[in-house]
């Protein structure tokens, strides 16, 4: 069992619940992480500016890109160019519905909102939920410029109603729906909107991009005028709060656990590893966390894992230190190690046959190492040995996950980054039920175990790596 006390485990579960509730969009999640890091004495860097002379041994730093991805790192007191980086990588995004650039729709007396499907969600779970919107709004300022503002409307302003069973007697046998026409949320009634402010609610002659009542609600939330709103990136989210549940408070019910679970544990583990005045003094490595956006849609964006984001950060860290040479970056990569952390499939009690019989991760039994012979995961015997050693010495249980041979296997950012950079990588994740549902389930104790694993990884890997003999 984990060496953490019950109180410590429960506290970490509560912190994850709070993080999820404050993070209805990737922009909000990264903003929360940014505030945590500032509170832990990290210095914010800008990619547009030089880092030379800024980065020092024992220093703590972070930067964001697009407001939806973040890189945070702490430099060991004995770090020199060519030394390695201890990395935990995760992602900030989750499957959701996003507003279309022209979202204004209406039908049968209702104002509706056009949405795009983002990622591979279990879309039937979005029916009959109390929905709202959150994300980033570009607002004109008084100086003729623009700034990004975060918005999250807490009230349930949208809903996708199911069709009554009386009108589809086959619904309980095979619930089928058209993603374009049936997954369109209701925003308001036309009659009510006409009595209010949306003069275009029922008009066929004028076609603004979005319903006026929606724009006015967003503007009110931001305390700006509708005319000041230039554009936005808004996603729908379930207004039901994340909660600790189960008869013995052993479960967490929440949206976006894939992959806010890993995102929280990574940032918390990094910060916790720095507790103590001399925490970095004897460390020869850089401790780094990176949270990417767009993993759920393939990671190919300027702020996804299939970009130069991580490589750029690693190169700039090396280049900003005294004593750098022409091969410092390449030497550093060979000395580095990455944990790719993304949730894994917990065995489902009603569908246990879907799991390979010897690889059935359970809730409340710790994170699972993910392995795939076809390189859908980046784990090797070397990288798993390193992490298992750290876990065993610190009383953290580990599980194993492999998909059945007759089942397709998902993937993570692990193989992508490992191949791009030549990084030794292990894929792991906390077990999860109902992955990609609007409400997912994870083990409450697993949160604290993963935080503790990352904390010990950051503080112990450099010394352990000196004892690994492969190449």
Coordinates of C-alpha atoms in Angstrom, one line a residue:
X1 CA 0.0 0.0 0.0
X2 CA 1.0 3.6 -0.5
X3 CA 3.0 5.3 2.3
X4 CA 0.6 8.2 2.3
X5 CA -1.9 8.6 5.1
X6 CA -5.7 8.5 4.5
X7 CA -5.9 12.2 5.3
X8 CA -3.2 13.0 2.7
X9 CA -4.8 10.8 0.1
X10 CA -8.2 12.4 0.7
X11 CA -6.7 15.9 0.6
X12 CA -5.2 15.2 -2.9
X13 CA -8.6 13.9 -4.1
X14 CA -10.3 17.1 -2.9
X15 CA -7.6 19.2 -4.6
X16 CA -8.2 17.4 -7.9
X17 CA -12.0 18.0 -7.6
X18 CA -11.3 21.7 -7.0
X19 CA -9.0 21.8 -10.0
X20 CA -11.6 20.2 -12.3
X21 CA -14.3 22.6 -11.1
X22 CA -12.1 25.6 -11.9
X23 CA -11.1 24.2 -15.3
X24 CA -14.1 24.0 -17.7
X25 CA -11.8 24.6 -20.6
X26 CA -8.1 24.1 -21.4
X27 CA -7.6 27.8 -21.1
X28 CA -9.0 27.8 -17.6
X29 CA -6.9 24.7 -16.6
X30 CA -3.7 26.4 -17.7
X31 CA -4.6 29.6 -16.0
X32 CA -5.1 27.7 -12.7
X33 CA -1.7 26.0 -13.2
X34 CA -0.2 29.4 -13.9
X35 CA -1.5 30.8 -10.6
X36 CA -0.3 27.8 -8.6
X37 CA 3.2 28.1 -10.1
X38 CA 3.3 31.8 -9.3
X39 CA 2.3 31.0 -5.8
X40 CA 5.2 28.5 -5.6
X41 CA 7.7 31.2 -6.5
X42 CA 8.1 30.2 -10.2
X43 CA 9.1 33.1 -12.6
X44 CA 7.0 33.5 -15.7
X45 CA 9.1 33.6 -19.0
X46 CA 8.0 34.8 -22.4
X47 CA 8.8 32.9 -25.6
X48 CA 9.2 36.2 -27.4
X49 CA 12.0 37.3 -25.1
X50 CA 15.6 36.1 -24.6
X51 CA 16.2 33.7 -21.7
X52 CA 19.9 34.2 -21.7
X53 CA 21.2 35.3 -18.3
X54 CA 17.7 34.7 -16.8
X55 CA 17.8 30.9 -16.1
X56 CA 20.0 30.1 -13.1
X57 CA 20.7 26.9 -11.0
X58 CA 18.1 26.5 -8.3
X59 CA 15.6 28.6 -10.3
X60 CA 12.0 27.9 -11.1
X61 CA 10.3 29.0 -14.3
X62 CA 7.4 28.5 -16.6
X63 CA 5.9 29.8 -19.8
X64 CA 2.6 29.3 -21.6
X65 CA 1.8 29.0 -25.3
X66 CA -1.7 30.0 -26.6
X67 CA -2.9 30.0 -23.1
X68 CA -3.8 26.4 -23.5
X69 CA -0.4 24.7 -23.0
X70 CA 2.3 25.2 -20.4
X71 CA 5.9 24.3 -19.6
X72 CA 7.2 24.5 -16.0
X73 CA 10.7 23.6 -14.9
X74 CA 13.1 23.9 -12.0
X75 CA 16.9 23.9 -12.6
X76 CA 19.0 21.7 -10.3
X77 CA 21.7 23.4 -8.3
X78 CA 24.3 21.1 -10.0
X79 CA 22.9 21.3 -13.5
X80 CA 25.3 21.8 -16.3
X81 CA 24.7 21.9 -20.1
X82 CA 24.5 18.4 -21.4
X83 CA 22.8 17.1 -18.2
X84 CA 19.4 15.5 -18.4
X85 CA 15.9 16.6 -17.9
X86 CA 13.3 14.7 -15.8
X87 CA 10.0 15.2 -17.6
X88 CA 6.4 14.5 -17.0
X89 CA 4.1 15.2 -20.0
X90 CA 0.3 15.3 -20.1
X91 CA -2.4 17.1 -21.9
X92 CA -4.9 19.8 -21.0
X93 CA -7.8 19.1 -23.4
X94 CA -10.8 16.8 -23.3
X95 CA -13.5 15.7 -25.8
X96 CA -16.2 18.3 -25.9
X97 CA -18.6 20.3 -28.1
X98 CA -17.3 23.6 -29.5
X99 CA -19.3 26.5 -30.9
X100 CA -19.1 26.9 -34.6
X101 CA -17.8 30.2 -36.1
X102 CA -21.4 30.8 -37.1
X103 CA -23.4 29.2 -34.3
X104 CA -26.8 30.9 -34.8
X105 CA -29.5 28.3 -35.5
X106 CA -33.2 28.1 -34.8
X107 CA -36.0 25.6 -35.3
X108 CA -39.5 24.8 -34.2
X109 CA -39.7 27.8 -31.9
X110 CA -36.3 27.4 -30.3
X111 CA -33.0 29.3 -30.5
X112 CA -30.2 26.7 -31.0
X113 CA -26.5 26.7 -31.1
X114 CA -24.4 25.0 -33.8
X115 CA -21.5 23.0 -32.4
X116 CA -18.5 21.0 -33.7
X117 CA -17.4 17.7 -32.2
X118 CA -14.0 17.9 -30.7
X119 CA -12.2 14.6 -30.2
X120 CA -13.8 11.2 -29.8
X121 CA -16.4 11.7 -27.1
X122 CA -19.1 9.4 -25.9
X123 CA -21.6 11.8 -27.4
X124 CA -24.8 10.1 -26.2
X125 CA -23.8 11.1 -22.7
X126 CA -24.2 14.8 -23.6
X127 CA -28.0 14.4 -23.9
X128 CA -30.1 15.7 -21.1
X129 CA -27.3 17.4 -19.3
X130 CA -27.3 21.0 -17.9
X131 CA -24.8 22.6 -20.2
X132 CA -23.0 26.0 -20.4
X133 CA -20.1 27.5 -22.2
X134 CA -16.5 28.4 -21.2
X135 CA -13.3 29.4 -23.0
X136 CA -11.5 32.4 -24.4
X137 CA -12.9 35.6 -25.8
X138 CA -10.9 38.2 -27.8
X139 CA -11.9 41.6 -26.6
X140 CA -11.0 45.0 -28.0
X141 CA -9.3 47.3 -25.5
X142 CA -9.4 51.1 -25.3
X143 CA -6.0 51.5 -27.0
X144 CA -7.0 49.8 -30.2
X145 CA -5.6 46.4 -29.3
X146 CA -7.0 43.1 -28.3
X147 CA -6.7 40.9 -25.3
X148 CA -7.8 37.3 -24.5
X149 CA -10.3 37.1 -21.6
X150 CA -11.4 33.9 -20.0
X151 CA -15.2 33.4 -19.6
X152 CA -17.2 30.7 -17.9
X153 CA -20.9 31.0 -17.5
X154 CA -21.9 29.0 -14.5
X155 CA -25.6 28.8 -15.1
X156 CA -27.0 26.0 -17.2
X157 CA -28.0 27.9 -20.4
X158 CA -28.1 25.0 -22.9
X159 CA -29.5 21.5 -23.2
X160 CA -29.7 18.7 -25.7
X161 CA -33.0 16.9 -25.0
X162 CA -33.5 13.3 -25.8
X163 CA -36.4 12.2 -28.0
X164 CA -39.2 10.7 -25.9
X165 CA -39.4 6.9 -25.8
X166 CA -43.0 7.1 -27.2
X167 CA -41.5 8.5 -30.5
X168 CA -38.8 6.0 -30.8
X169 CA -39.6 2.6 -29.3
X170 CA -36.1 1.2 -30.3
X171 CA -34.1 3.8 -28.3
X172 CA -33.4 1.3 -25.5
X173 CA -32.2 -1.3 -28.0
X174 CA -29.9 0.9 -30.2
X175 CA -29.8 4.6 -29.5
X176 CA -28.8 6.2 -32.8
X177 CA -28.6 9.9 -33.6
X178 CA -27.2 12.2 -36.3
X179 CA -24.3 14.1 -35.0
X180 CA -25.1 17.2 -37.1
X181 CA -28.8 17.5 -36.6
X182 CA -29.6 15.8 -33.3
X183 CA -26.7 17.0 -31.2
X184 CA -27.7 20.7 -31.5
X185 CA -28.3 22.4 -28.1
X186 CA -31.3 24.4 -27.3
X187 CA -30.4 27.9 -26.0
X188 CA -33.8 29.6 -25.5
X189 CA -37.3 29.9 -26.9
X190 CA -37.9 32.3 -29.8
X191 CA -41.0 33.8 -28.1
X192 CA -39.1 34.6 -24.9
X193 CA -36.1 36.0 -26.8
X194 CA -38.4 38.2 -28.9
X195 CA -39.8 39.6 -25.7
X196 CA -36.3 40.4 -24.6
X197 CA -33.4 41.7 -26.6
X198 CA -32.8 39.3 -29.5
X199 CA -34.5 41.2 -32.3
X200 CA -33.1 38.8 -34.9
X201 CA -34.3 35.6 -33.1
X202 CA -37.0 34.7 -35.6
X203 CA -35.8 36.7 -38.6
X204 CA -34.8 35.1 -41.9
X205 CA -33.5 38.3 -43.4
X206 CA -30.6 39.0 -41.1
X207 CA -28.1 36.3 -40.2
X208 CA -25.6 37.4 -37.5
X209 CA -23.0 34.8 -36.6
X210 CA -24.4 34.2 -33.1
X211 CA -27.6 34.9 -31.2
X212 CA -27.7 38.3 -29.6
X213 CA -28.9 36.9 -26.3
X214 CA -25.8 34.7 -26.1
X215 CA -23.4 37.5 -27.0
X216 CA -25.1 39.8 -24.4
X217 CA -24.7 37.1 -21.7
X218 CA -21.0 36.7 -22.5
X219 CA -20.5 40.5 -22.6
X220 CA -22.2 40.8 -19.2
X221 CA -20.0 38.1 -17.7
X222 CA -16.9 40.0 -18.9
X223 CA -18.3 43.5 -18.2
X224 CA -17.8 44.7 -21.7
X225 CA -20.1 45.7 -24.5
X226 CA -21.1 43.3 -27.3
X227 CA -19.3 45.5 -29.8
X228 CA -16.0 44.9 -28.0
X229 CA -16.2 41.1 -28.6
X230 CA -14.1 40.3 -31.7
X231 CA -14.1 36.5 -31.6
X232 CA -14.1 33.6 -29.2
X233 CA -13.2 29.9 -28.7
X234 CA -16.0 28.5 -26.5
X235 CA -16.6 24.9 -25.5
X236 CA -19.7 23.4 -23.9
X237 CA -19.3 21.9 -20.5
X238 CA -21.5 20.1 -17.9
X239 CA -22.4 22.5 -15.1
X240 CA -22.7 19.6 -12.6
X241 CA -19.7 19.9 -10.2
X242 CA -17.1 17.2 -9.8
X243 CA -17.5 15.4 -6.5
X244 CA -16.1 12.7 -4.3
X245 CA -18.6 9.8 -4.1
X246 CA -19.0 6.1 -3.5
X247 CA -20.3 4.7 -0.2
X248 CA -16.8 5.0 1.3
X249 CA -15.8 8.2 -0.5
X250 CA -13.4 6.2 -2.6
X251 CA -14.4 7.5 -6.0
X252 CA -14.3 10.8 -8.0
X253 CA -17.2 11.6 -10.3
X254 CA -16.2 14.3 -12.7
X255 CA -15.9 15.6 -16.3
X256 CA -12.6 16.0 -18.0
X257 CA -10.7 13.5 -15.8
X258 CA -9.0 12.6 -19.1
X259 CA -6.7 14.3 -18.7
X260 CA -7.0 16.8 -15.9
X261 CA -6.2 13.9 -13.6
X262 CA -2.7 13.7 -15.0
X263 CA -2.3 17.5 -15.4
X264 CA -3.1 18.1 -11.8
X265 CA -0.8 15.3 -10.5
X266 CA 2.1 16.5 -12.7
X267 CA 2.0 20.1 -11.5
X268 CA 1.4 19.1 -7.9
X269 CA 4.2 16.6 -8.0
X270 CA 6.6 19.1 -9.4
X271 CA 5.8 21.8 -6.8
X272 CA 5.9 19.2 -3.9
X273 CA 9.3 18.0 -5.1
X274 CA 10.6 21.5 -4.4
X275 CA 9.5 21.7 -0.8
X276 CA 12.5 22.5 1.4
X277 CA 15.0 25.2 1.1
X278 CA 17.7 22.9 -0.3
X279 CA 15.4 20.7 -2.5
X280 CA 17.3 21.5 -5.7
X281 CA 20.8 22.0 -4.3
X282 CA 22.2 18.5 -5.1
X283 CA 20.1 17.9 -8.3
X284 CA 22.1 17.7 -11.5
X285 CA 18.9 17.6 -13.7
X286 CA 16.1 20.0 -14.7
X287 CA 12.7 18.9 -13.4
X288 CA 10.1 19.7 -16.1
X289 CA 6.3 19.4 -16.6
X290 CA 4.6 20.1 -19.9
X291 CA 0.9 20.1 -20.5
X292 CA -0.1 20.1 -24.2
X293 CA -3.3 21.1 -25.9
X294 CA -5.0 19.2 -28.8
X295 CA -4.0 15.6 -27.8
X296 CA -7.6 14.5 -28.3
X297 CA -7.4 15.5 -32.0
X298 CA -4.0 14.2 -32.9
X299 CA -1.7 16.8 -31.3
X300 CA -0.8 18.5 -34.6
X301 CA -0.9 22.2 -33.7
X302 CA 1.5 24.8 -32.6
X303 CA 0.7 24.0 -29.0
X304 CA 0.2 20.2 -29.3
X305 CA 2.7 17.5 -28.6
X306 CA 3.4 17.1 -32.4
X307 CA 5.0 20.5 -32.4
X308 CA 8.4 21.9 -31.5
X309 CA 7.1 23.2 -28.2
X310 CA 9.0 20.7 -25.9
X311 CA 12.1 20.6 -28.1
X312 CA 12.2 24.4 -28.2
X313 CA 12.0 24.6 -24.4
X314 CA 14.7 22.0 -23.9
X315 CA 17.0 23.7 -26.4
X316 CA 16.5 27.1 -24.9
X317 CA 17.2 25.8 -21.4
X318 CA 20.5 24.3 -22.5
X319 CA 21.5 27.4 -24.5
X320 CA 20.8 29.8 -21.7
X321 CA 23.3 28.2 -19.3
X322 CA 27.0 28.9 -19.0
X323 CA 29.3 26.3 -20.6
X324 CA 27.0 25.3 -23.4
X325 CA 28.7 23.6 -26.4
X326 CA 27.6 22.4 -29.9
X327 CA 26.3 19.0 -28.7
X328 CA 24.8 20.0 -25.3
X329 CA 21.3 19.5 -26.5
X330 CA 22.0 16.0 -27.9
X331 CA 23.9 15.0 -24.8
X332 CA 21.0 16.2 -22.7
X333 CA 18.4 14.2 -24.6
X334 CA 20.5 11.0 -24.0
X335 CA 20.5 11.8 -20.3
X336 CA 16.8 12.6 -20.1
X337 CA 13.7 10.5 -19.3
X338 CA 10.0 11.2 -19.8
X339 CA 6.9 10.0 -18.1
X340 CA 4.0 10.3 -20.6
X341 CA 1.0 10.4 -18.2
X342 CA -2.5 9.8 -19.6
X343 CA -5.4 8.0 -18.0
X344 CA -5.9 4.3 -18.7
X345 CA -8.9 2.0 -18.9
X346 CA -9.9 0.5 -15.6
X347 CA -11.6 -2.9 -15.7
X348 CA -15.3 -2.5 -15.8
X349 CA -17.3 -4.9 -13.5
X350 CA -20.1 -5.2 -16.1
X351 CA -17.7 -5.7 -19.1
X352 CA -14.6 -7.3 -17.6
X353 CA -14.3 -9.5 -20.7
X354 CA -13.1 -6.4 -22.6
X355 CA -9.8 -6.5 -20.7
X356 CA -7.0 -9.0 -21.2
X357 CA -7.2 -11.4 -18.3
X358 CA -3.8 -10.6 -16.8
X359 CA -3.9 -6.9 -17.3
X360 CA -6.9 -5.4 -15.6
X361 CA -6.1 -2.2 -13.8
X362 CA -8.5 -1.5 -10.9
X363 CA -9.4 1.7 -9.2
X364 CA -7.7 2.5 -5.9
X365 CA -4.7 0.3 -6.7
X366 CA -2.3 2.9 -8.1
X367 CA -1.3 4.0 -11.6
X368 CA -0.8 1.5 -14.4
X369 CA 2.2 1.2 -16.8
X370 CA 0.9 0.9 -20.3
X371 CA 2.7 -1.4 -22.8
X372 CA 2.1 -2.2 -26.5
X373 CA 4.2 -4.3 -28.7
X374 CA 3.2 -2.2 -31.8
X375 CA 4.5 1.0 -30.1
X376 CA 1.1 2.6 -29.4
X377 CA 2.7 3.2 -26.0
X378 CA 6.4 4.1 -25.6
X379 CA 7.2 1.8 -22.6
X380 CA 10.3 -0.4 -22.8
X381 CA 11.8 -2.8 -20.2
X382 CA 14.4 -0.1 -19.4
X383 CA 11.9 2.7 -18.8
X384 CA 9.5 0.5 -16.8
X385 CA 12.3 -0.7 -14.6
X386 CA 13.3 2.8 -13.7
X387 CA 9.8 3.8 -12.7
X388 CA 9.0 0.6 -10.9
X389 CA 12.2 1.0 -8.8
X390 CA 11.2 4.5 -7.7
X391 CA 7.6 3.3 -6.9
X392 CA 8.7 0.3 -5.0
X393 CA 11.2 2.2 -2.8
X394 CA 8.4 4.7 -1.9
X395 CA 5.6 2.3 -1.3
X396 CA 3.6 3.2 -4.3
X397 CA 1.7 0.3 -5.9
X398 CA 1.8 0.0 -9.7
X399 CA -0.3 -2.0 -12.1
X400 CA 0.1 -3.2 -15.7
X401 CA -2.1 -2.6 -18.8
X402 CA -2.1 -4.3 -22.2
X403 CA -5.0 -4.4 -24.6
X404 CA -6.4 -7.7 -25.9
X405 CA -5.1 -8.8 -29.3
X406 CA -8.6 -8.6 -30.7
X407 CA -9.0 -5.0 -29.6
X408 CA -7.7 -1.8 -31.1
X409 CA -5.3 0.2 -28.9
X410 CA -5.4 3.9 -28.4
X411 CA -2.2 5.9 -28.2
X412 CA -0.7 8.9 -26.3
X413 CA 1.7 11.7 -26.8
X414 CA 4.4 9.3 -25.5
X415 CA 5.4 7.5 -28.8
X416 CA 5.2 10.8 -30.7
X417 CA 7.6 12.7 -28.4
X418 CA 9.8 9.7 -27.9
X419 CA 10.3 9.3 -31.6
X420 CA 10.8 13.0 -32.3
X421 CA 13.4 13.6 -29.7
X422 CA 14.9 10.2 -29.0
X423 CA 13.7 10.4 -25.4
X424 CA 13.5 7.3 -23.1
X425 CA 9.8 7.2 -22.3
X426 CA 7.4 5.3 -20.2
X427 CA 3.6 5.5 -20.6
X428 CA 1.5 5.4 -17.5
X429 CA -1.8 6.6 -16.2
X430 CA -4.4 6.4 -13.4
X431 CA -7.3 3.9 -14.2
X432 CA -10.5 5.4 -15.3
X433 CA -14.1 4.2 -16.0
X434 CA -16.3 5.7 -18.7
X435 CA -13.4 7.4 -20.5
X436 CA -14.6 10.2 -22.8
X437 CA -18.0 10.3 -21.2
X438 CA -19.3 13.6 -20.0
X439 CA -18.9 12.2 -16.5
X440 CA -16.0 9.9 -15.8
X441 CA -15.0 7.9 -12.7
X442 CA -11.6 7.5 -11.1
X443 CA -10.2 6.2 -7.7
X444 CA -9.9 8.9 -5.1
X445 CA -6.7 7.4 -3.6
X446 CA -5.0 7.0 -7.0
X447 CA -4.7 10.8 -7.2
X448 CA -2.4 11.0 -4.2
X449 CA -0.4 8.0 -5.3
X450 CA 0.3 9.5 -8.7
X451 CA 1.3 12.9 -7.2
X452 CA 3.7 11.0 -4.8
X453 CA 5.2 9.0 -7.7
X454 CA 5.9 12.2 -9.7
X455 CA 7.3 13.9 -6.6
X456 CA 9.8 11.1 -6.0
X457 CA 10.6 10.7 -9.7
X458 CA 11.7 14.4 -9.8
X459 CA 13.8 14.1 -6.7
X460 CA 15.3 10.7 -7.3
X461 CA 15.7 10.0 -11.0
X462 CA 19.0 11.7 -11.6
X463 CA 20.8 9.6 -9.0
X464 CA 19.0 6.4 -10.1
X465 CA 19.9 7.0 -13.8
X466 CA 23.6 6.9 -12.9
X467 CA 23.1 3.2 -12.0
X468 CA 21.3 2.2 -15.3
X469 CA 23.7 0.6 -17.7
X470 CA 22.3 0.0 -21.2
X471 CA 24.1 1.9 -24.0

